[in-house]
Amino acid sequence: MSVSQPWSAERALSIVAEHAHQRGALLPILHALQDTFGCIDEEAIPLLAGALNLSRADVHGVVSFYHDFRRTRPGRHTVKICRAEACQAMGADALLDHVRRRLTVDPHGTTADGVFTVEPVFCLGNCALSPAVMIDGTLHGRVGPERFDALTAELRDQTQTGGAR
Ligand code: FES
C-alpha cells in the first residue's frame, strides 16, 4: 500500500542534501521525494530549482517528461497493469477496460474514494505469467477480470474496516 508523508519543506531539503553530491542529482532526488511524499508537490519545484541552481522550467520539464513522477498524491493502493507485448497477447487491454469500468477510474487516475490509483506500465518482468499486475509492489500473474476483482475487493474491505494501512 502507499504510505506517504505530508509535504514538508524541511524534510525535502534533507533529502536534497542526501543526494546533492551526486552527478545528475535531480532524478534521484525526485524519486526520493516521490517515495517519501507520494508525489512531486508543487512546492518542490522552486525548492529544487533553488537548491540545485536550475531554473524552475528545467525542473518542471524533467518532472513532466517522466511519466513515473506524479503531481498528485496517489490512492492508498497502487495497481500497475502491464500493457507490454506478452501481456497484451493474453488480454491486458481487456483487463484494463474492465478495471476502468469496475473502479470507475481512468489510467493514471485515482478512484473517487482515494483507495486505488491505476497505472498502466510496460513490462513487470512477469511475462511468462501474463497478464501481469502489481499491487502495492506485489506481483500477480495470470490476472483475469475475476481474479482482479477478488484481489481489489479484499483490499477495499481491509481499507473500509481500517485493517491495512
Ligand atoms: S509483458 Fe507483461 S510482464 Fe512482461
PDB file of N, CA, C and O in Angstrom, residues 72-115:
ATOM      1  N   THR A  72       0.082  14.544  -8.202  1.00  0.00           N
ATOM      2  CA  THR A  72      -0.946  14.489  -7.153  1.00  0.00           C
ATOM      3  C   THR A  72      -0.704  13.241  -6.316  1.00  0.00           C
ATOM      4  O   THR A  72      -0.124  12.265  -6.781  1.00  0.00           O
ATOM      5  N   ARG A  73      -1.170  13.285  -5.097  1.00  0.00           N
ATOM      6  CA  ARG A  73      -0.942  12.141  -4.203  1.00  0.00           C
ATOM      7  C   ARG A  73      -1.704  10.925  -4.702  1.00  0.00           C
ATOM      8  O   ARG A  73      -2.848  11.045  -5.149  1.00  0.00           O
ATOM      9  N   PRO A  74      -1.084   9.750  -4.643  1.00  0.00           N
ATOM     10  CA  PRO A  74      -1.756   8.542  -5.125  1.00  0.00           C
ATOM     11  C   PRO A  74      -2.790   8.033  -4.130  1.00  0.00           C
ATOM     12  O   PRO A  74      -2.829   8.471  -2.986  1.00  0.00           O
ATOM     13  N   GLY A  75      -3.601   7.066  -4.582  1.00  0.00           N
ATOM     14  CA  GLY A  75      -4.530   6.399  -3.676  1.00  0.00           C
ATOM     15  C   GLY A  75      -3.770   5.540  -2.682  1.00  0.00           C
ATOM     16  O   GLY A  75      -2.546   5.408  -2.757  1.00  0.00           O
ATOM     17  N   ARG A  76      -4.495   4.913  -1.768  1.00  0.00           N
ATOM     18  CA  ARG A  76      -3.821   4.107  -0.740  1.00  0.00           C
ATOM     19  C   ARG A  76      -3.193   2.860  -1.335  1.00  0.00           C
ATOM     20  O   ARG A  76      -2.250   2.314  -0.776  1.00  0.00           O
ATOM     21  N   HIS A  77      -3.731   2.387  -2.444  1.00  0.00           N
ATOM     22  CA  HIS A  77      -3.178   1.194  -3.095  1.00  0.00           C
ATOM     23  C   HIS A  77      -2.874   1.534  -4.556  1.00  0.00           C
ATOM     24  O   HIS A  77      -3.698   2.138  -5.235  1.00  0.00           O
ATOM     25  N   THR A  78      -1.702   1.134  -5.004  1.00  0.00           N
ATOM     26  CA  THR A  78      -1.317   1.391  -6.391  1.00  0.00           C
ATOM     27  C   THR A  78      -1.384   0.093  -7.184  1.00  0.00           C
ATOM     28  O   THR A  78      -0.759  -0.904  -6.827  1.00  0.00           O
ATOM     29  N   VAL A  79      -2.163   0.124  -8.252  1.00  0.00           N
ATOM     30  CA  VAL A  79      -2.368  -1.041  -9.107  1.00  0.00           C
ATOM     31  C   VAL A  79      -1.680  -0.772 -10.442  1.00  0.00           C
ATOM     32  O   VAL A  79      -2.066   0.145 -11.169  1.00  0.00           O
ATOM     33  N   LYS A  80      -0.635  -1.535 -10.740  1.00  0.00           N
ATOM     34  CA  LYS A  80       0.058  -1.380 -12.021  1.00  0.00           C
ATOM     35  C   LYS A  80      -0.378  -2.505 -12.945  1.00  0.00           C
ATOM     36  O   LYS A  80      -0.310  -3.678 -12.554  1.00  0.00           O
ATOM     37  N   ILE A  81      -0.789  -2.139 -14.128  1.00  0.00           N
ATOM     38  CA  ILE A  81      -1.261  -3.136 -15.084  1.00  0.00           C
ATOM     39  C   ILE A  81      -0.342  -3.122 -16.291  1.00  0.00           C
ATOM     40  O   ILE A  81      -0.163  -2.081 -16.943  1.00  0.00           O
ATOM     41  N   CYS A  82       0.269  -4.270 -16.565  1.00  0.00           N
ATOM     42  CA  CYS A  82       1.225  -4.340 -17.665  1.00  0.00           C
ATOM     43  C   CYS A  82       0.495  -4.295 -19.002  1.00  0.00           C
ATOM     44  O   CYS A  82      -0.493  -4.997 -19.214  1.00  0.00           O
ATOM     45  N   ARG A  83       1.030  -3.453 -19.899  1.00  0.00           N
ATOM     46  CA  ARG A  83       0.443  -3.342 -21.233  1.00  0.00           C
ATOM     47  C   ARG A  83       1.460  -3.687 -22.309  1.00  0.00           C
ATOM     48  O   ARG A  83       1.264  -3.362 -23.468  1.00  0.00           O
ATOM     49  N   ALA A  84       2.539  -4.337 -21.924  1.00  0.00           N
ATOM     50  CA  ALA A  84       3.547  -4.701 -22.919  1.00  0.00           C
ATOM     51  C   ALA A  84       3.097  -5.946 -23.686  1.00  0.00           C
ATOM     52  O   ALA A  84       2.056  -6.542 -23.397  1.00  0.00           O
ATOM     53  N   GLU A  85       3.927  -6.323 -24.655  1.00  0.00           N
ATOM     54  CA  GLU A  85       3.514  -7.274 -25.696  1.00  0.00           C
ATOM     55  C   GLU A  85       2.937  -8.593 -25.173  1.00  0.00           C
ATOM     56  O   GLU A  85       1.831  -9.002 -25.561  1.00  0.00           O
ATOM     57  N   ALA A  86       3.678  -9.265 -24.296  1.00  0.00           N
ATOM     58  CA  ALA A  86       3.234 -10.592 -23.844  1.00  0.00           C
ATOM     59  C   ALA A  86       1.903 -10.487 -23.114  1.00  0.00           C
ATOM     60  O   ALA A  86       1.016 -11.334 -23.280  1.00  0.00           O
ATOM     61  N   CYS A  87       1.755  -9.458 -22.310  1.00  0.00           N
ATOM     62  CA  CYS A  87       0.501  -9.302 -21.565  1.00  0.00           C
ATOM     63  C   CYS A  87      -0.628  -8.879 -22.500  1.00  0.00           C
ATOM     64  O   CYS A  87      -1.767  -9.315 -22.331  1.00  0.00           O
ATOM     65  N   GLN A  88      -0.307  -8.033 -23.475  1.00  0.00           N
ATOM     66  CA  GLN A  88      -1.337  -7.646 -24.455  1.00  0.00           C
ATOM     67  C   GLN A  88      -1.875  -8.880 -25.152  1.00  0.00           C
ATOM     68  O   GLN A  88      -3.082  -9.014 -25.378  1.00  0.00           O
ATOM     69  N   ALA A  89      -0.959  -9.799 -25.511  1.00  0.00           N
ATOM     70  CA  ALA A  89      -1.375 -11.009 -26.230  1.00  0.00           C
ATOM     71  C   ALA A  89      -2.289 -11.873 -25.366  1.00  0.00           C
ATOM     72  O   ALA A  89      -3.050 -12.695 -25.887  1.00  0.00           O
ATOM     73  N   MET A  90      -2.220 -11.694 -24.052  1.00  0.00           N
ATOM     74  CA  MET A  90      -3.042 -12.510 -23.152  1.00  0.00           C
ATOM     75  C   MET A  90      -4.207 -11.725 -22.553  1.00  0.00           C
ATOM     76  O   MET A  90      -4.792 -12.125 -21.538  1.00  0.00           O
ATOM     77  N   GLY A  91      -4.525 -10.568 -23.168  1.00  0.00           N
ATOM     78  CA  GLY A  91      -5.763  -9.885 -22.759  1.00  0.00           C
ATOM     79  C   GLY A  91      -5.584  -8.693 -21.835  1.00  0.00           C
ATOM     80  O   GLY A  91      -6.525  -8.294 -21.150  1.00  0.00           O
ATOM     81  N   ALA A  92      -4.392  -8.077 -21.838  1.00  0.00           N
ATOM     82  CA  ALA A  92      -4.178  -6.940 -20.938  1.00  0.00           C
ATOM     83  C   ALA A  92      -5.083  -5.757 -21.262  1.00  0.00           C
ATOM     84  O   ALA A  92      -5.541  -5.056 -20.353  1.00  0.00           O
ATOM     85  N   ASP A  93      -5.364  -5.533 -22.546  1.00  0.00           N
ATOM     86  CA  ASP A  93      -6.224  -4.392 -22.893  1.00  0.00           C
ATOM     87  C   ASP A  93      -7.639  -4.595 -22.363  1.00  0.00           C
ATOM     88  O   ASP A  93      -8.262  -3.667 -21.836  1.00  0.00           O
ATOM     89  N   ALA A  94      -8.117  -5.833 -22.502  1.00  0.00           N
ATOM     90  CA  ALA A  94      -9.465  -6.130 -21.989  1.00  0.00           C
ATOM     91  C   ALA A  94      -9.475  -5.994 -20.466  1.00  0.00           C
ATOM     92  O   ALA A  94     -10.448  -5.501 -19.880  1.00  0.00           O
ATOM     93  N   LEU A  95      -8.379  -6.408 -19.834  1.00  0.00           N
ATOM     94  CA  LEU A  95      -8.301  -6.277 -18.381  1.00  0.00           C
ATOM     95  C   LEU A  95      -8.342  -4.802 -17.983  1.00  0.00           C
ATOM     96  O   LEU A  95      -9.063  -4.421 -17.058  1.00  0.00           O
ATOM     97  N   LEU A  96      -7.581  -3.977 -18.695  1.00  0.00           N
ATOM     98  CA  LEU A  96      -7.569  -2.548 -18.359  1.00  0.00           C
ATOM     99  C   LEU A  96      -8.963  -1.943 -18.558  1.00  0.00           C
ATOM    100  O   LEU A  96      -9.414  -1.133 -17.740  1.00  0.00           O
ATOM    101  N   ASP A  97      -9.651  -2.336 -19.610  1.00  0.00           N
ATOM    102  CA  ASP A  97     -11.022  -1.853 -19.814  1.00  0.00           C
ATOM    103  C   ASP A  97     -11.914  -2.258 -18.653  1.00  0.00           C
ATOM    104  O   ASP A  97     -12.716  -1.471 -18.150  1.00  0.00           O
ATOM    105  N   HIS A  98     -11.736  -3.497 -18.213  1.00  0.00           N
ATOM    106  CA  HIS A  98     -12.509  -3.988 -17.075  1.00  0.00           C
ATOM    107  C   HIS A  98     -12.219  -3.145 -15.830  1.00  0.00           C
ATOM    108  O   HIS A  98     -13.133  -2.740 -15.112  1.00  0.00           O
ATOM    109  N   VAL A  99     -10.941  -2.876 -15.610  1.00  0.00           N
ATOM    110  CA  VAL A  99     -10.530  -2.112 -14.430  1.00  0.00           C
ATOM    111  C   VAL A  99     -11.142  -0.710 -14.475  1.00  0.00           C
ATOM    112  O   VAL A  99     -11.638  -0.199 -13.470  1.00  0.00           O
ATOM    113  N   ARG A 100     -11.109  -0.097 -15.644  1.00  0.00           N
ATOM    114  CA  ARG A 100     -11.676   1.255 -15.777  1.00  0.00           C
ATOM    115  C   ARG A 100     -13.145   1.271 -15.391  1.00  0.00           C
ATOM    116  O   ARG A 100     -13.610   2.179 -14.707  1.00  0.00           O
ATOM    117  N   ARG A 101     -13.862   0.256 -15.872  1.00  0.00           N
ATOM    118  CA  ARG A 101     -15.311   0.212 -15.574  1.00  0.00           C
ATOM    119  C   ARG A 101     -15.541  -0.158 -14.111  1.00  0.00           C
ATOM    120  O   ARG A 101     -16.353   0.448 -13.426  1.00  0.00           O
ATOM    121  N   ARG A 102     -14.821  -1.152 -13.656  1.00  0.00           N
ATOM    122  CA  ARG A 102     -15.034  -1.681 -12.309  1.00  0.00           C
ATOM    123  C   ARG A 102     -14.722  -0.640 -11.237  1.00  0.00           C
ATOM    124  O   ARG A 102     -15.454  -0.492 -10.260  1.00  0.00           O
ATOM    125  N   LEU A 103     -13.612   0.057 -11.407  1.00  0.00           N
ATOM    126  CA  LEU A 103     -13.202   1.024 -10.382  1.00  0.00           C
ATOM    127  C   LEU A 103     -13.626   2.453 -10.735  1.00  0.00           C
ATOM    128  O   LEU A 103     -13.403   3.370  -9.947  1.00  0.00           O
ATOM    129  N   THR A 104     -14.210   2.629 -11.921  1.00  0.00           N
ATOM    130  CA  THR A 104     -14.582   3.964 -12.404  1.00  0.00           C
ATOM    131  C   THR A 104     -13.380   4.908 -12.296  1.00  0.00           C
ATOM    132  O   THR A 104     -13.413   5.919 -11.586  1.00  0.00           O
ATOM    133  N   VAL A 105     -12.345   4.546 -12.997  1.00  0.00           N
ATOM    134  CA  VAL A 105     -11.122   5.346 -12.940  1.00  0.00           C
ATOM    135  C   VAL A 105     -10.414   5.280 -14.298  1.00  0.00           C
ATOM    136  O   VAL A 105     -10.468   4.252 -14.986  1.00  0.00           O
ATOM    137  N   ASP A 106      -9.808   6.381 -14.681  1.00  0.00           N
ATOM    138  CA  ASP A 106      -9.030   6.393 -15.917  1.00  0.00           C
ATOM    139  C   ASP A 106      -7.596   5.978 -15.615  1.00  0.00           C
ATOM    140  O   ASP A 106      -7.130   6.121 -14.482  1.00  0.00           O
ATOM    141  N   PRO A 107      -6.885   5.476 -16.633  1.00  0.00           N
ATOM    142  CA  PRO A 107      -5.468   5.154 -16.414  1.00  0.00           C
ATOM    143  C   PRO A 107      -4.716   6.384 -15.868  1.00  0.00           C
ATOM    144  O   PRO A 107      -4.991   7.508 -16.289  1.00  0.00           O
ATOM    145  N   HIS A 108      -3.833   6.168 -14.949  1.00  0.00           N
ATOM    146  CA  HIS A 108      -3.065   7.198 -14.227  1.00  0.00           C
ATOM    147  C   HIS A 108      -3.945   7.969 -13.241  1.00  0.00           C
ATOM    148  O   HIS A 108      -3.510   8.976 -12.680  1.00  0.00           O
ATOM    149  N   GLY A 109      -5.165   7.538 -13.062  1.00  0.00           N
ATOM    150  CA  GLY A 109      -6.073   8.243 -12.162  1.00  0.00           C
ATOM    151  C   GLY A 109      -6.235   7.516 -10.845  1.00  0.00           C
ATOM    152  O   GLY A 109      -5.731   6.408 -10.639  1.00  0.00           O
ATOM    153  N   THR A 110      -6.958   8.174  -9.939  1.00  0.00           N
ATOM    154  CA  THR A 110      -7.228   7.639  -8.605  1.00  0.00           C
ATOM    155  C   THR A 110      -8.735   7.584  -8.399  1.00  0.00           C
ATOM    156  O   THR A 110      -9.443   8.507  -8.810  1.00  0.00           O
ATOM    157  N   THR A 111      -9.211   6.519  -7.796  1.00  0.00           N
ATOM    158  CA  THR A 111     -10.651   6.384  -7.581  1.00  0.00           C
ATOM    159  C   THR A 111     -11.152   7.516  -6.680  1.00  0.00           C
ATOM    160  O   THR A 111     -10.394   8.057  -5.870  1.00  0.00           O
ATOM    161  N   ALA A 112     -12.441   7.836  -6.817  1.00  0.00           N
ATOM    162  CA  ALA A 112     -13.006   8.970  -6.081  1.00  0.00           C
ATOM    163  C   ALA A 112     -12.858   8.786  -4.575  1.00  0.00           C
ATOM    164  O   ALA A 112     -12.721   9.775  -3.843  1.00  0.00           O
ATOM    165  N   ASP A 113     -12.849   7.536  -4.105  1.00  0.00           N
ATOM    166  CA  ASP A 113     -12.713   7.309  -2.661  1.00  0.00           C
ATOM    167  C   ASP A 113     -11.250   7.289  -2.213  1.00  0.00           C
ATOM    168  O   ASP A 113     -10.943   7.078  -1.045  1.00  0.00           O
ATOM    169  N   GLY A 114     -10.334   7.524  -3.161  1.00  0.00           N
ATOM    170  CA  GLY A 114      -8.910   7.597  -2.808  1.00  0.00           C
ATOM    171  C   GLY A 114      -8.289   6.254  -2.477  1.00  0.00           C
ATOM    172  O   GLY A 114      -7.189   6.207  -1.929  1.00  0.00           O
ATOM    173  N   VAL A 115      -8.969   5.152  -2.806  1.00  0.00           N
ATOM    174  CA  VAL A 115      -8.421   3.841  -2.420  1.00  0.00           C
ATOM    175  C   VAL A 115      -7.405   3.331  -3.450  1.00  0.00           C
ATOM    176  O   VAL A 115      -6.353   2.825  -3.084  1.00  0.00           O
TER     177      VAL A 115
END
